[in-house]
Amino acid sequence: MAKPDIHPKWYPDAKVYCNGKVVMTIGSTKPELHVDLWSGNHPFYTGTQKIVDTEGRVERFLRKYGKSSEQSSDDKKKK
């Protein structure tokens, strides 16, 4: 049993706002929530995420730790 008068008020239909628009309704201890990002405009969830390879980090990693795909295919042909 919950103790009386120690819990915050529960709002089962709290509105979540993003850029001034209601994007969803959830349960919360606050009647309104204002967010900058949500799954509807986040690049990861919308598929617009761009992977930026600055300074050739992938190539530098492959040179240091792994063989390139050309070398591994040449090795297979020799065997």
PDB file of C-alpha atoms in Angstrom:
ATOM      1  CA  MET A   1       0.000   0.000   0.000  1.00  0.00           C
ATOM      2  CA  ALA A   2       1.192   3.468  -0.828  1.00  0.00           C
ATOM      3  CA  LYS A   3       1.484   5.924   2.032  1.00  0.00           C
ATOM      4  CA  PRO A   4      -0.880   8.876   1.725  1.00  0.00           C
ATOM      5  CA  ASP A   5       0.368  12.413   1.065  1.00  0.00           C
ATOM      6  CA  ILE A   6       3.987  11.568   0.185  1.00  0.00           C
ATOM      7  CA  HIS A   7       3.731  10.837  -3.539  1.00  0.00           C
ATOM      8  CA  PRO A   8       3.626  13.487  -6.285  1.00  0.00           C
ATOM      9  CA  LYS A   9       0.428  14.022  -8.247  1.00  0.00           C
ATOM     10  CA  TRP A  10       0.183  11.688 -11.235  1.00  0.00           C
ATOM     11  CA  TYR A  11      -0.968  13.033 -14.605  1.00  0.00           C
ATOM     12  CA  PRO A  12      -1.972  10.047 -16.776  1.00  0.00           C
ATOM     13  CA  ASP A  13      -2.492  12.242 -19.856  1.00  0.00           C
ATOM     14  CA  ALA A  14       0.573  14.507 -19.745  1.00  0.00           C
ATOM     15  CA  LYS A  15       1.327  16.147 -23.093  1.00  0.00           C
ATOM     16  CA  VAL A  16       4.837  16.051 -24.596  1.00  0.00           C
ATOM     17  CA  TYR A  17       5.649  19.129 -26.691  1.00  0.00           C
ATOM     18  CA  CYS A  18       8.399  19.418 -29.295  1.00  0.00           C
ATOM     19  CA  ASN A  19       8.753  22.704 -31.194  1.00  0.00           C
ATOM     20  CA  GLY A  20       5.383  23.862 -29.874  1.00  0.00           C
ATOM     21  CA  LYS A  21       3.469  20.825 -31.150  1.00  0.00           C
ATOM     22  CA  VAL A  22       2.041  17.955 -29.125  1.00  0.00           C
ATOM     23  CA  VAL A  23       3.926  14.841 -30.213  1.00  0.00           C
ATOM     24  CA  MET A  24       2.615  12.273 -27.718  1.00  0.00           C
ATOM     25  CA  THR A  25       0.704  11.753 -24.505  1.00  0.00           C
ATOM     26  CA  ILE A  26       2.247   9.845 -21.611  1.00  0.00           C
ATOM     27  CA  GLY A  27       1.872   9.433 -17.870  1.00  0.00           C
ATOM     28  CA  SER A  28       4.065  11.757 -15.821  1.00  0.00           C
ATOM     29  CA  THR A  29       4.353  13.703 -12.598  1.00  0.00           C
ATOM     30  CA  LYS A  30       4.216  16.933 -14.628  1.00  0.00           C
ATOM     31  CA  PRO A  31       1.224  17.984 -16.752  1.00  0.00           C
ATOM     32  CA  GLU A  32       3.419  19.187 -19.655  1.00  0.00           C
ATOM     33  CA  LEU A  33       6.870  18.135 -20.857  1.00  0.00           C
ATOM     34  CA  HIS A  34       8.867  20.214 -23.337  1.00  0.00           C
ATOM     35  CA  VAL A  35      11.595  18.360 -25.240  1.00  0.00           C
ATOM     36  CA  ASP A  36      14.042  19.269 -28.004  1.00  0.00           C
ATOM     37  CA  LEU A  37      14.351  15.781 -29.503  1.00  0.00           C
ATOM     38  CA  TRP A  38      12.083  12.774 -29.712  1.00  0.00           C
ATOM     39  CA  SER A  39      12.039   9.658 -31.882  1.00  0.00           C
ATOM     40  CA  GLY A  40      10.031  11.445 -34.584  1.00  0.00           C
ATOM     41  CA  ASN A  41      12.752  13.986 -35.345  1.00  0.00           C
ATOM     42  CA  HIS A  42      15.953  12.278 -34.169  1.00  0.00           C
ATOM     43  CA  PRO A  43      18.290  11.425 -37.086  1.00  0.00           C
ATOM     44  CA  PHE A  44      18.943   7.886 -35.821  1.00  0.00           C
ATOM     45  CA  TYR A  45      15.255   6.947 -35.846  1.00  0.00           C
ATOM     46  CA  THR A  46      14.301   8.830 -39.018  1.00  0.00           C
ATOM     47  CA  GLY A  47      17.091   7.263 -41.088  1.00  0.00           C
ATOM     48  CA  THR A  48      18.799  10.543 -41.939  1.00  0.00           C
ATOM     49  CA  GLN A  49      21.865   9.905 -39.806  1.00  0.00           C
ATOM     50  CA  LYS A  50      25.127  10.475 -41.631  1.00  0.00           C
ATOM     51  CA  ILE A  51      28.316   8.737 -40.641  1.00  0.00           C
ATOM     52  CA  VAL A  52      31.143  11.203 -40.992  1.00  0.00           C
ATOM     53  CA  ASP A  53      34.590   9.689 -41.442  1.00  0.00           C
ATOM     54  CA  THR A  54      36.833  12.565 -40.500  1.00  0.00           C
ATOM     55  CA  GLU A  55      40.499  12.258 -41.370  1.00  0.00           C
ATOM     56  CA  GLY A  56      40.110   8.716 -42.728  1.00  0.00           C
ATOM     57  CA  ARG A  57      39.753   7.041 -39.372  1.00  0.00           C
ATOM     58  CA  VAL A  58      38.365   3.842 -40.871  1.00  0.00           C
ATOM     59  CA  GLU A  59      41.232   3.549 -43.339  1.00  0.00           C
ATOM     60  CA  ARG A  60      43.767   4.291 -40.606  1.00  0.00           C
ATOM     61  CA  PHE A  61      42.227   1.558 -38.438  1.00  0.00           C
ATOM     62  CA  LEU A  62      42.307  -0.957 -41.298  1.00  0.00           C
ATOM     63  CA  ARG A  63      45.943  -0.144 -42.059  1.00  0.00           C
ATOM     64  CA  LYS A  64      46.912  -0.566 -38.424  1.00  0.00           C
ATOM     65  CA  TYR A  65      44.888  -3.620 -37.388  1.00  0.00           C
ATOM     66  CA  GLY A  66      43.467  -5.360 -40.400  1.00  0.00           C
ATOM     67  CA  LYS A  67      44.070  -6.305 -43.946  1.00  0.00           C
ATOM     68  CA  SER A  68      42.308  -4.479 -46.707  1.00  0.00           C
ATOM     69  CA  SER A  69      39.789  -6.439 -48.760  1.00  0.00           C
ATOM     70  CA  GLU A  70      42.204  -6.509 -51.742  1.00  0.00           C
ATOM     71  CA  GLN A  71      44.975  -8.163 -49.735  1.00  0.00           C
ATOM     72  CA  SER A  72      42.690 -10.811 -48.276  1.00  0.00           C
ATOM     73  CA  SER A  73      41.261 -11.681 -51.707  1.00  0.00           C
ATOM     74  CA  ASP A  74      44.806 -11.980 -53.136  1.00  0.00           C
ATOM     75  CA  ASP A  75      45.773 -14.322 -50.310  1.00  0.00           C
ATOM     76  CA  LYS A  76      42.782 -16.558 -51.045  1.00  0.00           C
ATOM     77  CA  LYS A  77      43.699 -16.747 -54.739  1.00  0.00           C
ATOM     78  CA  LYS A  78      47.266 -17.868 -53.939  1.00  0.00           C
ATOM     79  CA  LYS A  79      46.058 -20.802 -51.855  1.00  0.00           C
TER      80      LYS A  79
END
